[in-house]
Coordinates of C-alpha atoms in Angstrom, one line a residue:
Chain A
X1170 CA 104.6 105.1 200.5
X1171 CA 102.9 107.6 202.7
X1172 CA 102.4 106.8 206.4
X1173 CA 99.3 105.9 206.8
X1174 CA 97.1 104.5 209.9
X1175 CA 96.1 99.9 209.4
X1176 CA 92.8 101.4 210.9
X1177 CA 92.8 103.0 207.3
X1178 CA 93.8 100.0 205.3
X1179 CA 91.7 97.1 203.9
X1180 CA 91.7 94.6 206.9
X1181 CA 93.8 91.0 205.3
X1182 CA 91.5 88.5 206.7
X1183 CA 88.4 90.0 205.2
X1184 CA 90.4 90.4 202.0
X1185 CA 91.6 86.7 201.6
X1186 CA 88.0 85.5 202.3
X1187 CA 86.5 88.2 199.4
X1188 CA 89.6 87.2 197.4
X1189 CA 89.4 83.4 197.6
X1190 CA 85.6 83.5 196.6
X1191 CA 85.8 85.5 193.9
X1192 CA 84.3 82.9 191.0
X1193 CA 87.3 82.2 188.9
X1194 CA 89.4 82.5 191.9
X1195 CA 87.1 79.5 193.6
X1196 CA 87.2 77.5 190.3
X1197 CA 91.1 77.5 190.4
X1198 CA 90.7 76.6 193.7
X1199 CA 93.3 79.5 194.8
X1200 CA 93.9 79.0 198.6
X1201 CA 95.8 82.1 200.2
X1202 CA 98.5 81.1 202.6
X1203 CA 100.0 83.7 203.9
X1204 CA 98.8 87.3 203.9
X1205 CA 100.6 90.4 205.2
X1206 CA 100.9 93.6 204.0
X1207 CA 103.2 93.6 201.0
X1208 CA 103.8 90.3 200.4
X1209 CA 101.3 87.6 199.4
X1210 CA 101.3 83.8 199.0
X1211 CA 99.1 81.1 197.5
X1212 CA 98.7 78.2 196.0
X1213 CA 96.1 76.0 193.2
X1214 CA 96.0 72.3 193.6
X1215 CA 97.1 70.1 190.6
X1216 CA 93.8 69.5 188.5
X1217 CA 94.0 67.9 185.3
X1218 CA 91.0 69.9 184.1
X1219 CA 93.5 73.0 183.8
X1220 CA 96.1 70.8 181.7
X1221 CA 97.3 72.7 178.8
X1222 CA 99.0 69.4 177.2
X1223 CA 96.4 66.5 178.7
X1224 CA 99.2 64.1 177.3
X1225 CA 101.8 65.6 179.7
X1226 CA 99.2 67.1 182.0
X1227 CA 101.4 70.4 182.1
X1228 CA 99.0 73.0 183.0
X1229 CA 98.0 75.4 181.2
X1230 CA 99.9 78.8 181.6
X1231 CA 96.7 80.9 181.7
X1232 CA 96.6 79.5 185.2
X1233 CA 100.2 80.9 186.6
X1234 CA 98.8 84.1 184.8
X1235 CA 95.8 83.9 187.1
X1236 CA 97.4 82.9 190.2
X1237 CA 99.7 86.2 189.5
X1238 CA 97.4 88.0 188.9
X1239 CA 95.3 87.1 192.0
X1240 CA 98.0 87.4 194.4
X1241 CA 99.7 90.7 192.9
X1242 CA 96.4 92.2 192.8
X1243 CA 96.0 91.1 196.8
X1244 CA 99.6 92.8 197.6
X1245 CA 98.2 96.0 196.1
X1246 CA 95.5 96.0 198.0
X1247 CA 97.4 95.2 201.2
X1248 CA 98.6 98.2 201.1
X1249 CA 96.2 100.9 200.2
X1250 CA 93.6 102.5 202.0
X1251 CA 90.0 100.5 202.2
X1252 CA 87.7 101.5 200.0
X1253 CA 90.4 102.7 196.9
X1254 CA 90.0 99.9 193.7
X1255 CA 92.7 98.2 192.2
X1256 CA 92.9 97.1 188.5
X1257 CA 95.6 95.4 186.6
X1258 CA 97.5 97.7 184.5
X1259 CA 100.0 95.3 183.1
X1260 CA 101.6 92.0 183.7
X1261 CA 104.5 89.9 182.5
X1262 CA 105.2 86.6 182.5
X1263 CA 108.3 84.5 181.9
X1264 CA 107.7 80.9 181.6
X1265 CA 111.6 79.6 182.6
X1266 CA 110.6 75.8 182.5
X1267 CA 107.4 73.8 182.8
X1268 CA 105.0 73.3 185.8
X1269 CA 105.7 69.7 187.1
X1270 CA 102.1 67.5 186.2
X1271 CA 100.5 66.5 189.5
X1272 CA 102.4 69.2 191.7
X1273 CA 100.5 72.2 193.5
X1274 CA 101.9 75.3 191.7
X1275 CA 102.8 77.9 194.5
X1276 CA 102.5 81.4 194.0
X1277 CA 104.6 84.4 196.0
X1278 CA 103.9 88.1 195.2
X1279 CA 105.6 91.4 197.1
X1280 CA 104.4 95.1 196.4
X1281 CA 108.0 96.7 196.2
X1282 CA 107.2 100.4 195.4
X1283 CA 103.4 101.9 196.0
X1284 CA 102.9 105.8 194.6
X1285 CA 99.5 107.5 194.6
X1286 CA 98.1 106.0 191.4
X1287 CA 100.4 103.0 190.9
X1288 CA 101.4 99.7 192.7
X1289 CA 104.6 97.9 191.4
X1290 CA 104.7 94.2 191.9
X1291 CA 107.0 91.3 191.3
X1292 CA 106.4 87.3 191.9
X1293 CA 107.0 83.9 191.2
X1294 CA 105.7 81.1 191.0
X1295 CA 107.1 77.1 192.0
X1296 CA 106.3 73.6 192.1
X1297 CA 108.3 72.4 195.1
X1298 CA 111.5 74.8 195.5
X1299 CA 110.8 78.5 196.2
X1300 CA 114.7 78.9 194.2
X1301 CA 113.8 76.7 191.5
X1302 CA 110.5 78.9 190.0
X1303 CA 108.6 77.8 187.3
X1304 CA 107.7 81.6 186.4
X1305 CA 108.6 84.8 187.2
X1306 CA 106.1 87.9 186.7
X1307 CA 106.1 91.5 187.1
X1308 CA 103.1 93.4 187.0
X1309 CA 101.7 96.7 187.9
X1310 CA 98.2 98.1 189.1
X1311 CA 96.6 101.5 188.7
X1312 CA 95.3 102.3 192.0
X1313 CA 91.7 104.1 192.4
X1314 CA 90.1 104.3 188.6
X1315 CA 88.0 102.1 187.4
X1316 CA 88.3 98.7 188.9
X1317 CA 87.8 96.0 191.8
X1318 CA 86.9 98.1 195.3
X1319 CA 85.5 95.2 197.4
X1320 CA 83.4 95.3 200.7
X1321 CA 85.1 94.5 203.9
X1322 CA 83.1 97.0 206.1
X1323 CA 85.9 99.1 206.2
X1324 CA 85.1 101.4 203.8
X1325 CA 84.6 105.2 204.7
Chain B
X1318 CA 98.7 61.9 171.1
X1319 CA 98.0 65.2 171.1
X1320 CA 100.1 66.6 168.8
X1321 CA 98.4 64.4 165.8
X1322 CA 95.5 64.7 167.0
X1323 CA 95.1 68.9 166.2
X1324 CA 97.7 68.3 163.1
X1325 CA 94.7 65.7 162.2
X1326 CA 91.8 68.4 163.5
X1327 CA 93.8 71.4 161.8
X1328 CA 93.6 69.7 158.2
X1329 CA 90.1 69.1 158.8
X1330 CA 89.4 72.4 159.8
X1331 CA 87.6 70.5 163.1
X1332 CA 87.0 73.7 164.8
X1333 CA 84.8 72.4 167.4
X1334 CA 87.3 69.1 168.0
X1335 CA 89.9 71.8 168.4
X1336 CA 88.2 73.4 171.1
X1337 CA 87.4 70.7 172.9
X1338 CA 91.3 69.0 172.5
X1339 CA 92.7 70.8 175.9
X1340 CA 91.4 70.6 179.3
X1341 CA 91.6 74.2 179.8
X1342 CA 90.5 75.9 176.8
X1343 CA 87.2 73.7 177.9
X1344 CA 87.3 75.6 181.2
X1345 CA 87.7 78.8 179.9
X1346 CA 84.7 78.1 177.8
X1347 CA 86.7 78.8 174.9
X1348 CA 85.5 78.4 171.3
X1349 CA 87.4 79.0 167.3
X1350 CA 85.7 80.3 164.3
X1351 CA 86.9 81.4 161.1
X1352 CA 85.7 84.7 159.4
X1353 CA 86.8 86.9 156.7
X1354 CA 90.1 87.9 158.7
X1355 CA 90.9 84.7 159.3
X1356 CA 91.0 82.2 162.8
X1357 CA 88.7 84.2 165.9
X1358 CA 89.3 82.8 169.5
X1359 CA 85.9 83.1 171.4
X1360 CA 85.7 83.5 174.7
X1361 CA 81.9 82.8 175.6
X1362 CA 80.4 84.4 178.9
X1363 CA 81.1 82.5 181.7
X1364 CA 80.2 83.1 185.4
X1365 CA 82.8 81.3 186.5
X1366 CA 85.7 83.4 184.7
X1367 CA 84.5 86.5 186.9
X1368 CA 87.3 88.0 188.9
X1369 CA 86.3 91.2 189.7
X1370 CA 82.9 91.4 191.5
X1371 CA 82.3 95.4 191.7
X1372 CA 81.9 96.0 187.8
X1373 CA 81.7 92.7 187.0
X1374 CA 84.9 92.1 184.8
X1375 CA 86.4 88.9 183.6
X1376 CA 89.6 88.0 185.9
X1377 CA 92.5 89.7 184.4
X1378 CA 93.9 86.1 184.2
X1379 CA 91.2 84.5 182.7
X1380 CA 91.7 87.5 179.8
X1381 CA 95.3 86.4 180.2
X1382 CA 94.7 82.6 179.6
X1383 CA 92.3 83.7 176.1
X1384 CA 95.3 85.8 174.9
X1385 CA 98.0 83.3 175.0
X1386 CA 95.5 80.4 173.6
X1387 CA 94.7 82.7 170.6
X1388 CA 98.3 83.2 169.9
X1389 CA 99.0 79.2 170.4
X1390 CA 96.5 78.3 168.0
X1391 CA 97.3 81.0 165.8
X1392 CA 101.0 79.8 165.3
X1393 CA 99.3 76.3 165.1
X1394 CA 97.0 77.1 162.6
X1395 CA 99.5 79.4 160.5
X1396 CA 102.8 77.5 160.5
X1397 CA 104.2 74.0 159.5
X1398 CA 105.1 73.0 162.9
X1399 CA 106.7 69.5 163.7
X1400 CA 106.1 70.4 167.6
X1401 CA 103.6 72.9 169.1
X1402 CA 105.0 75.9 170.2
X1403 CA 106.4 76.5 173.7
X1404 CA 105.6 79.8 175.2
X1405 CA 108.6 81.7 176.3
X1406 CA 107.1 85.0 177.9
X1407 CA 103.3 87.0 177.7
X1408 CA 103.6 90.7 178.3
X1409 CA 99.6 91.6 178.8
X1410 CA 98.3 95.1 178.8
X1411 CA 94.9 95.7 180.0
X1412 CA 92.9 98.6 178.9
X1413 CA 89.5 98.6 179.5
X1414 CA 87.6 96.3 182.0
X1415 CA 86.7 92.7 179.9
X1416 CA 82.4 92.9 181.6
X1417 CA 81.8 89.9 182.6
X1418 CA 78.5 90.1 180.7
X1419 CA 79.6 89.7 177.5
X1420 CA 81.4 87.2 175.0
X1421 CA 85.0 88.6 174.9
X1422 CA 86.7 88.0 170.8
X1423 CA 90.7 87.7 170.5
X1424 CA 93.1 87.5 166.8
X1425 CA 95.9 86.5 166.8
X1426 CA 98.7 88.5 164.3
X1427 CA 101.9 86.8 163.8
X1428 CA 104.3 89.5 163.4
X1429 CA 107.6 87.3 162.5
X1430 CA 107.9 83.8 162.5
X1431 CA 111.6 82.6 162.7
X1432 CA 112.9 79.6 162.4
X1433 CA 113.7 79.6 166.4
X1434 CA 111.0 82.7 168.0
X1435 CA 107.6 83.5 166.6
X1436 CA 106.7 86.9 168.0
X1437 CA 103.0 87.0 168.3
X1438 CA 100.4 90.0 169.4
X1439 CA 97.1 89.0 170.1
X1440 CA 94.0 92.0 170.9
X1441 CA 90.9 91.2 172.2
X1442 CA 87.5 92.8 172.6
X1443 CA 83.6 92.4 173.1
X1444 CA 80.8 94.0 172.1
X1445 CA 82.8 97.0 169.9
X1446 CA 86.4 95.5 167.9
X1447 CA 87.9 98.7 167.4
X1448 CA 88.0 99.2 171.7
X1449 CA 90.2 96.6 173.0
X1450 CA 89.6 94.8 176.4
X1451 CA 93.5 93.9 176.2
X1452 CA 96.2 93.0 174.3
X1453 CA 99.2 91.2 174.8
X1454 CA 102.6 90.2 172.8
X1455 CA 103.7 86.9 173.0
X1456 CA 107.1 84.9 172.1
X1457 CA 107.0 80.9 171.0
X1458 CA 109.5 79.1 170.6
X1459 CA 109.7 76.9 167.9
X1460 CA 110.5 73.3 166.9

């Protein structure tokens, strides 16, 4: 990545707030934990109404792949200049054992490489044991085409 | 249980009890129909699936969660199964933004089904089906 000035970058706090209120974002109920630039982590509270077995209560894995998606969008943004959009190119995810019924699923995401037009990311995501992960994801972003460019009043 | 219950919906060809069987496909707003291809997932237009604020767009996630459902119920809906299918990985590529707007469409295509892996791709679209919103390839594990 090219040096660049935090006057320059999106400003975190403003992001998380944007971020947590975006309306699926809000329905999961994604709460962002910690925020810095780079690295990302969040969680979504166990709610049977995103049970993808009701008879286990395992939740559905469309919610890790929103949770992912959330925070691995949020470490791309981290780290770009304000005002520059961010859309999901791609994103993988391994499912390496179910998510534990009644637990909060915890999501971590890093930006490991950022070029001009693309942001690489890699995550996980856990019940209780940050070394035990329920998922493992890798995705990547196209930064500035079409995409989400949100408002913090930082924009030039 | 579950399991008998959409074996039990399946034969019936209880669309609507299908849709309605998991929590989540109810809070995705998601829908099945059957046309002259064969089983159609239907995401309906939701407010609350919006992720992306600017265009609007569906969240990538919510897009995510559609794909993988149409290729479960595809692999339910195609195969003798004694157990539902376990997913084992999604690999989704997005490629245009999914407008928030609209009713987004996804088929499932199973391109082998082993005795051990099915290995599923699933496309979805909205208002035009030859310009895919996203498409993704799945593997389930079987039995």
């Amino acid at each position: 990545m090219t040096d660049v000035n935090e006057d320059d970058l999106y400003p975190l706090d403003a992001f998380k707030q944007i971020m947590e209120a975006l309306p699926h974002c809000e329905a999961l109920g994604i709460n962002m934990t910690k925020y810095t630039r780079g690295h990302c982590e969040a969680y979504v509270e166990y709610d049977p109404k995103l049970a993808g077995d009701p008879d286990s209560g395992v939740v559905h894995g469309g919610v890790i792949t929103t949770l992912m998606d959330s925070i691995g969008g949020a470490v791309a943004f981290s780290k770009i200049k304000a005002g520059q959009s961010v859309a999901t190119l791609d994103l993988r995810i391994d499912y390496l054992k179910p998510a534990k019924p009644g637990s909060r699923i915890n999501g971590t995401a890093e930006c490991y490489k950022l070029t001009k037009n693309v942001a690489f990311v890699r995550g996980h995501a856990y019940n209780d044991d940050p070394n035990d992960p329920i998922a493992n994801c890798t995705a990547t972003f196209m930064i500035g085409s079409v995409g989400f460019s949100p408002k913090t009043g930082k924009e030039k | 249980m579950l399991f008998k219950k959409i074996m039990g919906l399946k034969k019936a060809g209880d669309l609507k009890g299908l849709s309605k069987a998991i929590p989540y496909t109810s809070f995705l707003n998601l829908s099945y129909e059957i046309d002259d291809t064969g089983l159609l997932t239907v995401m309906r237009q939701s407010d609350s699936n919006i992720g992306n604020i600017t265009i609007p767009a569906v969240h990538g996630g919510a897009v995510g969660g559609l794909l993988e459902q149409a290729g479960i119920m595809q692999v339910i809906w195609e195969c003798e199964i004694s157990k539902f299918p376990k997913i084992i990985n999604i690999s989704v590529d997005y490629l245009r933004p999914c407008l928030g707007k609209e009713d987004t469409f996804a088929r499932a295509t199973l391109i082998k089904q082993g005795r051990s892996v099915s290995n599923v791709r699933v496309t979805a679209w909205q208002s035009d089906p030859v310009k895919p919103v996203a498409a993704a390839h799945v593997h389930f594990l079987m039995g």
